[in-house]
PDB file of C-alpha atoms in Angstrom:
ATOM      1  CA  UNK A   1     -23.351 -37.282 -54.066  1.00  0.00           C
ATOM      2  CA  UNK A   2     -23.893 -34.388 -56.381  1.00  0.00           C
ATOM      3  CA  UNK A   3     -20.469 -33.508 -57.986  1.00  0.00           C
ATOM      4  CA  UNK A   4     -20.962 -29.761 -57.576  1.00  0.00           C
ATOM      5  CA  UNK A   5     -21.204 -30.154 -53.790  1.00  0.00           C
ATOM      6  CA  UNK A   6     -18.293 -32.537 -53.687  1.00  0.00           C
ATOM      7  CA  UNK A   7     -14.934 -31.111 -52.501  1.00  0.00           C
ATOM      8  CA  UNK A   8     -11.629 -32.737 -53.316  1.00  0.00           C
ATOM      9  CA  UNK A   9      -8.502 -31.398 -51.661  1.00  0.00           C
ATOM     10  CA  UNK A  10      -4.759 -32.019 -51.814  1.00  0.00           C
ATOM     11  CA  UNK A  11      -1.791 -31.325 -49.513  1.00  0.00           C
ATOM     12  CA  UNK A  12       1.652 -30.924 -51.179  1.00  0.00           C
ATOM     13  CA  UNK A  13       4.921 -32.363 -50.135  1.00  0.00           C
ATOM     14  CA  UNK A  14       7.698 -29.847 -49.219  1.00  0.00           C
ATOM     15  CA  UNK A  15       8.549 -29.241 -52.901  1.00  0.00           C
ATOM     16  CA  UNK A  16       5.415 -27.102 -53.494  1.00  0.00           C
ATOM     17  CA  UNK A  17       2.924 -27.191 -56.333  1.00  0.00           C
ATOM     18  CA  UNK A  18       5.209 -25.830 -59.047  1.00  0.00           C
ATOM     19  CA  UNK A  19       7.982 -28.527 -58.465  1.00  0.00           C
ATOM     20  CA  UNK A  20       7.924 -29.657 -62.177  1.00  0.00           C
ATOM     21  CA  UNK A  21       7.526 -33.148 -60.637  1.00  0.00           C
ATOM     22  CA  UNK A  22       4.969 -35.114 -58.659  1.00  0.00           C
ATOM     23  CA  UNK A  23       3.310 -32.307 -56.640  1.00  0.00           C
ATOM     24  CA  UNK A  24       2.605 -30.514 -59.888  1.00  0.00           C
ATOM     25  CA  UNK A  25       1.318 -33.636 -61.591  1.00  0.00           C
ATOM     26  CA  UNK A  26      -1.057 -34.230 -58.683  1.00  0.00           C
ATOM     27  CA  UNK A  27      -2.251 -30.641 -58.804  1.00  0.00           C
ATOM     28  CA  UNK A  28      -2.875 -30.929 -62.524  1.00  0.00           C
ATOM     29  CA  UNK A  29      -5.071 -34.011 -61.848  1.00  0.00           C
ATOM     30  CA  UNK A  30      -7.001 -32.082 -59.291  1.00  0.00           C
ATOM     31  CA  UNK A  31      -7.584 -29.131 -61.658  1.00  0.00           C
ATOM     32  CA  UNK A  32      -8.644 -31.528 -64.474  1.00  0.00           C
ATOM     33  CA  UNK A  33     -11.206 -33.110 -62.199  1.00  0.00           C
ATOM     34  CA  UNK A  34     -12.612 -29.658 -61.277  1.00  0.00           C
ATOM     35  CA  UNK A  35     -12.989 -28.882 -65.011  1.00  0.00           C
ATOM     36  CA  UNK A  36     -14.410 -32.197 -65.950  1.00  0.00           C
ATOM     37  CA  UNK A  37     -16.664 -32.964 -63.020  1.00  0.00           C
ATOM     38  CA  UNK A  38     -17.564 -29.538 -61.798  1.00  0.00           C
ATOM     39  CA  UNK A  39     -16.350 -30.355 -58.287  1.00  0.00           C
ATOM     40  CA  UNK A  40     -14.977 -27.850 -55.761  1.00  0.00           C
ATOM     41  CA  UNK A  41     -11.281 -28.088 -54.843  1.00  0.00           C
ATOM     42  CA  UNK A  42      -8.887 -26.729 -52.230  1.00  0.00           C
ATOM     43  CA  UNK A  43      -5.156 -27.112 -51.650  1.00  0.00           C
ATOM     44  CA  UNK A  44      -2.615 -26.622 -48.827  1.00  0.00           C
ATOM     45  CA  UNK A  45       0.968 -26.188 -49.879  1.00  0.00           C
ATOM     46  CA  UNK A  46       3.690 -27.424 -47.429  1.00  0.00           C
ATOM     47  CA  UNK A  47       6.961 -25.676 -47.045  1.00  0.00           C
ATOM     48  CA  UNK A  48       8.409 -28.221 -44.562  1.00  0.00           C
ATOM     49  CA  UNK A  49       7.537 -31.420 -42.760  1.00  0.00           C
ATOM     50  CA  UNK A  50       6.092 -29.403 -39.883  1.00  0.00           C
ATOM     51  CA  UNK A  51       3.333 -28.243 -42.228  1.00  0.00           C
ATOM     52  CA  UNK A  52       1.960 -31.728 -43.025  1.00  0.00           C
ATOM     53  CA  UNK A  53      -0.359 -32.324 -39.978  1.00  0.00           C
ATOM     54  CA  UNK A  54      -1.758 -28.738 -39.757  1.00  0.00           C
ATOM     55  CA  UNK A  55      -2.352 -28.720 -43.607  1.00  0.00           C
ATOM     56  CA  UNK A  56      -4.249 -32.012 -43.504  1.00  0.00           C
ATOM     57  CA  UNK A  57      -6.250 -30.816 -40.521  1.00  0.00           C
ATOM     58  CA  UNK A  58      -7.096 -27.560 -42.327  1.00  0.00           C
ATOM     59  CA  UNK A  59      -8.541 -29.584 -45.212  1.00  0.00           C
ATOM     60  CA  UNK A  60     -10.736 -31.526 -42.776  1.00  0.00           C
ATOM     61  CA  UNK A  61     -11.937 -28.299 -41.247  1.00  0.00           C
ATOM     62  CA  UNK A  62     -12.786 -26.959 -44.699  1.00  0.00           C
ATOM     63  CA  UNK A  63     -15.186 -29.859 -45.252  1.00  0.00           C
ATOM     64  CA  UNK A  64     -13.236 -31.773 -47.862  1.00  0.00           C
ATOM     65  CA  UNK A  65     -14.772 -35.104 -48.897  1.00  0.00           C
ATOM     66  CA  UNK A  66     -11.522 -36.480 -50.236  1.00  0.00           C
ATOM     67  CA  UNK A  67      -8.046 -35.430 -49.104  1.00  0.00           C
ATOM     68  CA  UNK A  68      -5.010 -36.419 -51.180  1.00  0.00           C
ATOM     69  CA  UNK A  69      -1.611 -36.470 -49.621  1.00  0.00           C
ATOM     70  CA  UNK A  70       1.177 -36.080 -52.135  1.00  0.00           C
ATOM     71  CA  UNK A  71       4.133 -38.218 -51.333  1.00  0.00           C
ATOM     72  CA  UNK A  72       5.193 -40.821 -48.771  1.00  0.00           C
ATOM     73  CA  UNK A  73       6.275 -38.179 -46.349  1.00  0.00           C
ATOM     74  CA  UNK A  74       2.604 -37.428 -45.633  1.00  0.00           C
ATOM     75  CA  UNK A  75       1.819 -40.977 -44.656  1.00  0.00           C
ATOM     76  CA  UNK A  76       1.697 -40.262 -40.902  1.00  0.00           C
ATOM     77  CA  UNK A  77      -0.369 -37.040 -41.154  1.00  0.00           C
ATOM     78  CA  UNK A  78      -2.803 -38.626 -43.535  1.00  0.00           C
ATOM     79  CA  UNK A  79      -3.030 -41.906 -41.678  1.00  0.00           C
ATOM     80  CA  UNK A  80      -3.728 -40.200 -38.318  1.00  0.00           C
ATOM     81  CA  UNK A  81      -6.376 -37.974 -39.928  1.00  0.00           C
ATOM     82  CA  UNK A  82      -8.058 -40.932 -41.653  1.00  0.00           C
ATOM     83  CA  UNK A  83      -8.266 -42.784 -38.328  1.00  0.00           C
ATOM     84  CA  UNK A  84      -9.949 -39.807 -36.769  1.00  0.00           C
ATOM     85  CA  UNK A  85     -12.347 -38.949 -39.688  1.00  0.00           C
ATOM     86  CA  UNK A  86     -13.897 -42.165 -40.844  1.00  0.00           C
ATOM     87  CA  UNK A  87     -16.438 -40.318 -43.020  1.00  0.00           C
ATOM     88  CA  UNK A  88     -13.749 -38.591 -45.083  1.00  0.00           C
ATOM     89  CA  UNK A  89     -11.941 -40.347 -47.900  1.00  0.00           C
ATOM     90  CA  UNK A  90      -8.132 -40.154 -48.190  1.00  0.00           C
ATOM     91  CA  UNK A  91      -5.653 -40.990 -50.927  1.00  0.00           C
ATOM     92  CA  UNK A  92      -1.881 -41.170 -50.552  1.00  0.00           C
ATOM     93  CA  UNK A  93       0.527 -40.875 -53.469  1.00  0.00           C
ATOM     94  CA  UNK A  94       3.617 -43.106 -53.541  1.00  0.00           C
ATOM     95  CA  UNK A  95       3.085 -44.899 -50.310  1.00  0.00           C
ATOM     96  CA  UNK A  96       0.986 -47.606 -48.684  1.00  0.00           C
ATOM     97  CA  UNK A  97      -0.330 -46.996 -45.200  1.00  0.00           C
ATOM     98  CA  UNK A  98       1.754 -48.652 -42.498  1.00  0.00           C
ATOM     99  CA  UNK A  99       1.671 -49.466 -38.798  1.00  0.00           C
ATOM    100  CA  UNK A 100       4.948 -47.771 -37.833  1.00  0.00           C
ATOM    101  CA  UNK A 101       6.921 -50.973 -38.135  1.00  0.00           C
ATOM    102  CA  UNK A 102       6.686 -50.750 -41.889  1.00  0.00           C
ATOM    103  CA  UNK A 103       4.003 -53.461 -42.074  1.00  0.00           C
ATOM    104  CA  UNK A 104       1.347 -52.446 -44.600  1.00  0.00           C
ATOM    105  CA  UNK A 105      -2.159 -51.877 -43.180  1.00  0.00           C
ATOM    106  CA  UNK A 106      -5.428 -51.290 -44.932  1.00  0.00           C
ATOM    107  CA  UNK A 107      -7.571 -48.251 -44.059  1.00  0.00           C
ATOM    108  CA  UNK A 108     -11.257 -48.549 -45.114  1.00  0.00           C
ATOM    109  CA  UNK A 109     -11.258 -44.915 -46.015  1.00  0.00           C
ATOM    110  CA  UNK A 110      -7.717 -44.687 -47.479  1.00  0.00           C
ATOM    111  CA  UNK A 111      -6.428 -45.583 -50.971  1.00  0.00           C
ATOM    112  CA  UNK A 112      -2.763 -45.788 -51.792  1.00  0.00           C
ATOM    113  CA  UNK A 113      -1.917 -44.465 -55.296  1.00  0.00           C
ATOM    114  CA  UNK A 114       1.207 -46.444 -56.332  1.00  0.00           C
ATOM    115  CA  UNK A 115       3.299 -46.892 -59.424  1.00  0.00           C
ATOM    116  CA  UNK A 116       5.285 -49.919 -60.631  1.00  0.00           C
ATOM    117  CA  UNK A 117       7.849 -47.579 -62.283  1.00  0.00           C
ATOM    118  CA  UNK A 118      10.227 -50.560 -62.542  1.00  0.00           C
ATOM    119  CA  UNK A 119       8.430 -51.539 -65.742  1.00  0.00           C
ATOM    120  CA  UNK A 120       9.033 -48.167 -67.508  1.00  0.00           C
ATOM    121  CA  UNK A 121      12.468 -47.875 -65.955  1.00  0.00           C
ATOM    122  CA  UNK A 122      13.375 -51.253 -67.518  1.00  0.00           C
ATOM    123  CA  UNK A 123      12.683 -49.748 -70.970  1.00  0.00           C
ATOM    124  CA  UNK A 124      14.843 -46.679 -70.060  1.00  0.00           C
ATOM    125  CA  UNK A 125      17.717 -48.838 -68.843  1.00  0.00           C
ATOM    126  CA  UNK A 126      17.619 -50.765 -72.129  1.00  0.00           C
ATOM    127  CA  UNK A 127      17.734 -47.708 -74.267  1.00  0.00           C
ATOM    128  CA  UNK A 128      20.460 -46.163 -72.030  1.00  0.00           C
ATOM    129  CA  UNK A 129      22.624 -49.253 -72.568  1.00  0.00           C
ATOM    130  CA  UNK A 130      21.978 -49.075 -76.280  1.00  0.00           C
ATOM    131  CA  UNK A 131      22.855 -45.356 -76.522  1.00  0.00           C
ATOM    132  CA  UNK A 132      25.973 -45.029 -74.254  1.00  0.00           C
ATOM    133  CA  UNK A 133      29.183 -44.223 -75.982  1.00  0.00           C
ATOM    134  CA  UNK A 134      31.388 -44.875 -72.971  1.00  0.00           C
ATOM    135  CA  UNK A 135      29.840 -48.179 -71.904  1.00  0.00           C
ATOM    136  CA  UNK A 136      28.913 -46.749 -68.610  1.00  0.00           C
ATOM    137  CA  UNK A 137      25.540 -45.455 -67.395  1.00  0.00           C
ATOM    138  CA  UNK A 138      24.510 -44.390 -63.884  1.00  0.00           C
ATOM    139  CA  UNK A 139      21.565 -43.827 -61.524  1.00  0.00           C
ATOM    140  CA  UNK A 140      21.184 -42.361 -58.020  1.00  0.00           C
ATOM    141  CA  UNK A 141      18.370 -41.730 -55.598  1.00  0.00           C
ATOM    142  CA  UNK A 142      17.294 -39.004 -53.211  1.00  0.00           C
ATOM    143  CA  UNK A 143      16.546 -41.280 -50.171  1.00  0.00           C
ATOM    144  CA  UNK A 144      16.607 -45.084 -50.160  1.00  0.00           C
ATOM    145  CA  UNK A 145      12.862 -45.818 -50.013  1.00  0.00           C
ATOM    146  CA  UNK A 146      10.822 -48.226 -52.267  1.00  0.00           C
ATOM    147  CA  UNK A 147       9.248 -45.537 -54.382  1.00  0.00           C
ATOM    148  CA  UNK A 148      12.814 -44.479 -55.392  1.00  0.00           C
ATOM    149  CA  UNK A 149      14.639 -47.834 -55.508  1.00  0.00           C
ATOM    150  CA  UNK A 150      11.862 -49.366 -57.625  1.00  0.00           C
ATOM    151  CA  UNK A 151      13.022 -47.068 -60.530  1.00  0.00           C
ATOM    152  CA  UNK A 152      16.606 -48.107 -59.957  1.00  0.00           C
ATOM    153  CA  UNK A 153      15.788 -51.825 -59.889  1.00  0.00           C
ATOM    154  CA  UNK A 154      14.043 -51.635 -63.261  1.00  0.00           C
ATOM    155  CA  UNK A 155      16.817 -49.468 -64.778  1.00  0.00           C
ATOM    156  CA  UNK A 156      19.414 -52.036 -63.636  1.00  0.00           C
ATOM    157  CA  UNK A 157      17.451 -54.890 -65.163  1.00  0.00           C
ATOM    158  CA  UNK A 158      16.993 -53.027 -68.473  1.00  0.00           C
ATOM    159  CA  UNK A 159      20.767 -52.527 -68.723  1.00  0.00           C
ATOM    160  CA  UNK A 160      21.310 -56.215 -67.954  1.00  0.00           C
ATOM    161  CA  UNK A 161      18.771 -57.188 -70.513  1.00  0.00           C
ATOM    162  CA  UNK A 162      20.519 -55.149 -73.269  1.00  0.00           C
ATOM    163  CA  UNK A 163      23.819 -56.727 -72.380  1.00  0.00           C
ATOM    164  CA  UNK A 164      22.275 -60.263 -72.615  1.00  0.00           C
ATOM    165  CA  UNK A 165      20.570 -59.464 -75.922  1.00  0.00           C
ATOM    166  CA  UNK A 166      23.555 -57.869 -77.633  1.00  0.00           C
ATOM    167  CA  UNK A 167      26.609 -59.462 -76.007  1.00  0.00           C
ATOM    168  CA  UNK A 168      27.738 -56.090 -74.529  1.00  0.00           C
ATOM    169  CA  UNK A 169      29.111 -55.269 -71.151  1.00  0.00           C
ATOM    170  CA  UNK A 170      27.623 -51.907 -70.282  1.00  0.00           C
ATOM    171  CA  UNK A 171      28.327 -51.013 -66.651  1.00  0.00           C
ATOM    172  CA  UNK A 172      25.790 -49.471 -64.293  1.00  0.00           C
ATOM    173  CA  UNK A 173      27.212 -47.038 -61.618  1.00  0.00           C
ATOM    174  CA  UNK A 174      25.166 -45.977 -58.564  1.00  0.00           C
ATOM    175  CA  UNK A 175      23.050 -49.065 -57.894  1.00  0.00           C
ATOM    176  CA  UNK A 176      23.665 -52.785 -57.225  1.00  0.00           C
ATOM    177  CA  UNK A 177      20.237 -54.438 -57.416  1.00  0.00           C
ATOM    178  CA  UNK A 178      21.263 -57.700 -55.864  1.00  0.00           C
ATOM    179  CA  UNK A 179      22.838 -56.010 -52.812  1.00  0.00           C
ATOM    180  CA  UNK A 180      20.197 -53.224 -52.697  1.00  0.00           C
ATOM    181  CA  UNK A 181      22.848 -50.538 -52.136  1.00  0.00           C
ATOM    182  CA  UNK A 182      24.056 -47.558 -54.090  1.00  0.00           C
ATOM    183  CA  UNK A 183      24.287 -43.789 -54.345  1.00  0.00           C
ATOM    184  CA  UNK A 184      21.790 -41.544 -52.526  1.00  0.00           C
ATOM    185  CA  UNK A 185      21.923 -37.710 -51.920  1.00  0.00           C
ATOM    186  CA  UNK A 186      19.799 -38.075 -48.727  1.00  0.00           C
ATOM    187  CA  UNK A 187      17.838 -35.121 -50.019  1.00  0.00           C
ATOM    188  CA  UNK A 188      15.106 -34.334 -52.563  1.00  0.00           C
ATOM    189  CA  UNK A 189      15.613 -30.585 -52.279  1.00  0.00           C
ATOM    190  CA  UNK A 190      19.330 -29.646 -52.343  1.00  0.00           C
ATOM    191  CA  UNK A 191      20.279 -29.403 -56.026  1.00  0.00           C
ATOM    192  CA  UNK A 192      23.995 -28.880 -55.234  1.00  0.00           C
ATOM    193  CA  UNK A 193      24.110 -32.509 -54.054  1.00  0.00           C
ATOM    194  CA  UNK A 194      22.634 -33.669 -57.339  1.00  0.00           C
ATOM    195  CA  UNK A 195      25.270 -31.739 -59.230  1.00  0.00           C
ATOM    196  CA  UNK A 196      28.061 -33.195 -57.143  1.00  0.00           C
ATOM    197  CA  UNK A 197      26.789 -36.723 -57.539  1.00  0.00           C
ATOM    198  CA  UNK A 198      26.508 -36.355 -61.344  1.00  0.00           C
ATOM    199  CA  UNK A 199      29.965 -34.831 -61.635  1.00  0.00           C
ATOM    200  CA  UNK A 200      31.258 -37.833 -59.715  1.00  0.00           C
ATOM    201  CA  UNK A 201      29.611 -40.264 -62.184  1.00  0.00           C
ATOM    202  CA  UNK A 202      30.838 -38.236 -65.184  1.00  0.00           C
ATOM    203  CA  UNK A 203      34.438 -38.361 -63.867  1.00  0.00           C
ATOM    204  CA  UNK A 204      33.997 -42.224 -63.601  1.00  0.00           C
ATOM    205  CA  UNK A 205      33.016 -42.265 -67.277  1.00  0.00           C
ATOM    206  CA  UNK A 206      29.221 -42.436 -67.191  1.00  0.00           C
ATOM    207  CA  UNK A 207      27.570 -40.514 -70.077  1.00  0.00           C
ATOM    208  CA  UNK A 208      23.820 -41.196 -69.324  1.00  0.00           C
ATOM    209  CA  UNK A 209      22.407 -40.614 -65.846  1.00  0.00           C
ATOM    210  CA  UNK A 210      18.923 -41.209 -64.333  1.00  0.00           C
ATOM    211  CA  UNK A 211      18.476 -39.266 -61.082  1.00  0.00           C
ATOM    212  CA  UNK A 212      15.592 -40.413 -58.998  1.00  0.00           C
ATOM    213  CA  UNK A 213      15.510 -37.579 -56.572  1.00  0.00           C
ATOM    214  CA  UNK A 214      12.912 -34.946 -57.424  1.00  0.00           C
ATOM    215  CA  UNK A 215      14.251 -31.438 -57.807  1.00  0.00           C
ATOM    216  CA  UNK A 216      17.784 -32.631 -56.786  1.00  0.00           C
ATOM    217  CA  UNK A 217      17.742 -34.306 -60.256  1.00  0.00           C
ATOM    218  CA  UNK A 218      17.923 -30.800 -61.831  1.00  0.00           C
ATOM    219  CA  UNK A 219      21.349 -30.396 -60.275  1.00  0.00           C
ATOM    220  CA  UNK A 220      22.417 -33.460 -62.077  1.00  0.00           C
ATOM    221  CA  UNK A 221      20.936 -32.111 -65.296  1.00  0.00           C
ATOM    222  CA  UNK A 222      22.948 -28.893 -64.816  1.00  0.00           C
ATOM    223  CA  UNK A 223      26.162 -30.914 -64.411  1.00  0.00           C
ATOM    224  CA  UNK A 224      25.327 -33.014 -67.530  1.00  0.00           C
ATOM    225  CA  UNK A 225      24.641 -29.946 -69.556  1.00  0.00           C
ATOM    226  CA  UNK A 226      27.892 -28.268 -68.411  1.00  0.00           C
ATOM    227  CA  UNK A 227      29.767 -31.381 -69.366  1.00  0.00           C
ATOM    228  CA  UNK A 228      28.479 -31.332 -72.859  1.00  0.00           C
ATOM    229  CA  UNK A 229      28.669 -35.111 -73.546  1.00  0.00           C
ATOM    230  CA  UNK A 230      26.281 -36.489 -70.913  1.00  0.00           C
ATOM    231  CA  UNK A 231      22.612 -37.124 -71.222  1.00  0.00           C
ATOM    232  CA  UNK A 232      19.876 -37.331 -68.622  1.00  0.00           C
ATOM    233  CA  UNK A 233      16.877 -39.633 -68.221  1.00  0.00           C
ATOM    234  CA  UNK A 234      14.159 -37.777 -66.376  1.00  0.00           C
ATOM    235  CA  UNK A 235      11.668 -39.205 -63.831  1.00  0.00           C
ATOM    236  CA  UNK A 236       7.998 -38.669 -62.792  1.00  0.00           C
ATOM    237  CA  UNK A 237       7.155 -36.310 -65.647  1.00  0.00           C
ATOM    238  CA  UNK A 238       8.524 -35.664 -69.211  1.00  0.00           C
ATOM    239  CA  UNK A 239      11.581 -33.571 -68.384  1.00  0.00           C
ATOM    240  CA  UNK A 240      11.826 -32.383 -71.975  1.00  0.00           C
ATOM    241  CA  UNK A 241       8.518 -30.613 -71.495  1.00  0.00           C
ATOM    242  CA  UNK A 242       8.934 -29.765 -67.835  1.00  0.00           C
ATOM    243  CA  UNK A 243      12.439 -28.418 -67.903  1.00  0.00           C
ATOM    244  CA  UNK A 244      13.016 -26.622 -71.221  1.00  0.00           C
ATOM    245  CA  UNK A 245      16.370 -25.355 -70.093  1.00  0.00           C
ATOM    246  CA  UNK A 246      17.688 -28.957 -70.269  1.00  0.00           C
ATOM    247  CA  UNK A 247      15.592 -30.313 -73.178  1.00  0.00           C
ATOM    248  CA  UNK A 248      18.705 -30.686 -75.336  1.00  0.00           C
ATOM    249  CA  UNK A 249      20.125 -33.375 -73.011  1.00  0.00           C
ATOM    250  CA  UNK A 250      16.989 -35.294 -72.020  1.00  0.00           C
ATOM    251  CA  UNK A 251      17.091 -38.668 -73.833  1.00  0.00           C
ATOM    252  CA  UNK A 252      13.697 -39.806 -72.408  1.00  0.00           C
ATOM    253  CA  UNK A 253      11.843 -39.860 -69.037  1.00  0.00           C
ATOM    254  CA  UNK A 254      10.285 -42.507 -66.843  1.00  0.00           C
ATOM    255  CA  UNK A 255       6.835 -41.160 -66.300  1.00  0.00           C
ATOM    256  CA  UNK A 256       4.287 -41.681 -63.587  1.00  0.00           C
ATOM    257  CA  UNK A 257       0.804 -40.597 -64.626  1.00  0.00           C
ATOM    258  CA  UNK A 258       0.104 -39.258 -61.155  1.00  0.00           C
ATOM    259  CA  UNK A 259      -2.619 -36.884 -62.441  1.00  0.00           C
ATOM    260  CA  UNK A 260      -4.551 -39.850 -63.860  1.00  0.00           C
ATOM    261  CA  UNK A 261      -4.419 -41.720 -60.526  1.00  0.00           C
ATOM    262  CA  UNK A 262      -5.715 -38.601 -58.763  1.00  0.00           C
ATOM    263  CA  UNK A 263      -8.566 -38.137 -61.257  1.00  0.00           C
ATOM    264  CA  UNK A 264      -9.478 -41.830 -60.813  1.00  0.00           C
ATOM    265  CA  UNK A 265      -9.635 -41.509 -57.037  1.00  0.00           C
ATOM    266  CA  UNK A 266     -11.766 -38.443 -57.205  1.00  0.00           C
ATOM    267  CA  UNK A 267     -14.165 -39.975 -59.840  1.00  0.00           C
ATOM    268  CA  UNK A 268     -14.560 -43.104 -57.705  1.00  0.00           C
ATOM    269  CA  UNK A 269     -15.232 -40.976 -54.550  1.00  0.00           C
ATOM    270  CA  UNK A 270     -17.806 -38.888 -56.311  1.00  0.00           C
ATOM    271  CA  UNK A 271     -19.479 -42.005 -57.776  1.00  0.00           C
ATOM    272  CA  UNK A 272     -19.614 -43.823 -54.489  1.00  0.00           C
ATOM    273  CA  UNK A 273     -17.129 -46.425 -55.760  1.00  0.00           C
ATOM    274  CA  UNK A 274     -14.215 -45.431 -53.508  1.00  0.00           C
ATOM    275  CA  UNK A 275     -12.364 -48.503 -52.167  1.00  0.00           C
ATOM    276  CA  UNK A 276      -9.205 -49.146 -50.125  1.00  0.00           C
ATOM    277  CA  UNK A 277      -7.745 -51.300 -52.986  1.00  0.00           C
ATOM    278  CA  UNK A 278      -4.523 -49.609 -54.036  1.00  0.00           C
ATOM    279  CA  UNK A 279      -4.297 -48.089 -57.451  1.00  0.00           C
ATOM    280  CA  UNK A 280      -1.062 -49.491 -59.064  1.00  0.00           C
ATOM    281  CA  UNK A 281       0.062 -47.748 -62.221  1.00  0.00           C
ATOM    282  CA  UNK A 282       1.552 -50.142 -64.797  1.00  0.00           C
ATOM    283  CA  UNK A 283       2.508 -50.106 -68.479  1.00  0.00           C
ATOM    284  CA  UNK A 284      -0.625 -52.115 -69.129  1.00  0.00           C
ATOM    285  CA  UNK A 285      -3.046 -49.611 -67.593  1.00  0.00           C
ATOM    286  CA  UNK A 286      -1.123 -46.563 -68.711  1.00  0.00           C
ATOM    287  CA  UNK A 287      -0.082 -45.584 -65.244  1.00  0.00           C
ATOM    288  CA  UNK A 288       3.593 -45.592 -66.126  1.00  0.00           C
ATOM    289  CA  UNK A 289       5.353 -45.113 -69.456  1.00  0.00           C
ATOM    290  CA  UNK A 290       8.558 -43.744 -71.061  1.00  0.00           C
ATOM    291  CA  UNK A 291       8.389 -40.353 -72.739  1.00  0.00           C
ATOM    292  CA  UNK A 292       9.162 -39.750 -76.473  1.00  0.00           C
ATOM    293  CA  UNK A 293      12.874 -39.324 -77.426  1.00  0.00           C
ATOM    294  CA  UNK A 294      12.152 -35.818 -78.771  1.00  0.00           C
ATOM    295  CA  UNK A 295      15.420 -34.314 -80.061  1.00  0.00           C
ATOM    296  CA  UNK A 296      17.094 -37.757 -79.822  1.00  0.00           C
ATOM    297  CA  UNK A 297      14.474 -39.542 -81.969  1.00  0.00           C
ATOM    298  CA  UNK A 298      16.673 -39.743 -85.049  1.00  0.00           C
ATOM    299  CA  UNK A 299      19.703 -40.920 -82.911  1.00  0.00           C
ATOM    300  CA  UNK A 300      17.853 -43.958 -81.439  1.00  0.00           C
ATOM    301  CA  UNK A 301      18.227 -46.782 -83.986  1.00  0.00           C
ATOM    302  CA  UNK A 302      15.319 -48.582 -85.601  1.00  0.00           C
ATOM    303  CA  UNK A 303      16.625 -51.781 -84.006  1.00  0.00           C
ATOM    304  CA  UNK A 304      16.382 -50.344 -80.424  1.00  0.00           C
ATOM    305  CA  UNK A 305      12.956 -48.914 -81.138  1.00  0.00           C
ATOM    306  CA  UNK A 306      11.752 -52.288 -82.410  1.00  0.00           C
ATOM    307  CA  UNK A 307      13.194 -54.016 -79.267  1.00  0.00           C
ATOM    308  CA  UNK A 308      11.429 -51.487 -77.045  1.00  0.00           C
ATOM    309  CA  UNK A 309       8.100 -52.032 -78.774  1.00  0.00           C
ATOM    310  CA  UNK A 310       8.490 -55.816 -78.280  1.00  0.00           C
ATOM    311  CA  UNK A 311       9.579 -55.506 -74.610  1.00  0.00           C
ATOM    312  CA  UNK A 312       6.647 -53.156 -73.878  1.00  0.00           C
ATOM    313  CA  UNK A 313       4.203 -55.646 -75.421  1.00  0.00           C
ATOM    314  CA  UNK A 314       5.812 -58.537 -73.428  1.00  0.00           C
ATOM    315  CA  UNK A 315       5.595 -56.655 -70.154  1.00  0.00           C
ATOM    316  CA  UNK A 316       1.952 -55.551 -70.785  1.00  0.00           C
ATOM    317  CA  UNK A 317       0.922 -59.128 -71.612  1.00  0.00           C
ATOM    318  CA  UNK A 318       2.760 -60.556 -68.584  1.00  0.00           C
ATOM    319  CA  UNK A 319       5.117 -62.647 -70.723  1.00  0.00           C
ATOM    320  CA  UNK A 320       7.988 -60.592 -69.261  1.00  0.00           C
ATOM    321  CA  UNK A 321       7.779 -59.783 -65.563  1.00  0.00           C
ATOM    322  CA  UNK A 322      10.036 -57.055 -64.261  1.00  0.00           C
ATOM    323  CA  UNK A 323      10.969 -58.219 -60.777  1.00  0.00           C
ATOM    324  CA  UNK A 324      11.546 -55.696 -58.020  1.00  0.00           C
ATOM    325  CA  UNK A 325      11.246 -56.247 -54.321  1.00  0.00           C
ATOM    326  CA  UNK A 326      10.410 -52.539 -54.071  1.00  0.00           C
ATOM    327  CA  UNK A 327       7.482 -52.732 -56.479  1.00  0.00           C
ATOM    328  CA  UNK A 328       4.010 -51.934 -55.016  1.00  0.00           C
ATOM    329  CA  UNK A 329       1.923 -54.993 -54.286  1.00  0.00           C
TER     330      UNK A 329
END
């Protein structure tokens, strides 16, 4: 199909396109594809869950060849539309397709875009354990779903790995990997909840916090900044770049290259190579990574940096496997 007659479209989750998080990353991927390939694009912004189905349907009506749903919340709307429009391609960020009983199903015209963020979060947990002054670090999630807890699993293992390597006993608050239970705000939108959760961790002695809760994480960043002795580890995008108000407290970020996965899906669809095989972002294929330390670069020791380089190489080569029951298959 000629690229100029190809139309790729995206439907946002409730956070909107300028959420400084995964909606925005997906939008950037769409815009990049428009520039690089000369395709046509369209978007529909969702303000609430009620918008998902009508927004997906409006993209079908607009003649989109590929429709991308941004976020697990769109699974049902995208899945239903894919079943009804076999000649249209669909991609879904952060979720497989499922049958309603949480069993994964394959749609011939649907591709999940998934990220094994446990690999990058492992590195972030390791550096957090190496940088804490209080001996306590913390993480919390928005809602307990695999695309959130996969970060928390990796972070927990990274802290444990540092403790094993250095004979330390850094404590992790907010997540027990073995029991799969911990702290969740039950929201990705209400920043007050993120602030309250972070304040609770700070009062318990944590001085580095990784919120895995979309915009709710900015509430945690506000609490950390107000405290003055607490640092934040961002998720999804590089929070140092995305949230300049908080750049002075961002140690690093666990990044998903969502834009790249969107560009790949579009390219494959244009080229006639679209398949239902999930895209899984890893350290090895550049789909996940940790951000630079920016202002903290001179505070992170050469020893920790050398350890991180070695761990990254071992994960990429498969010598070190970061285990998480929440990782995409």
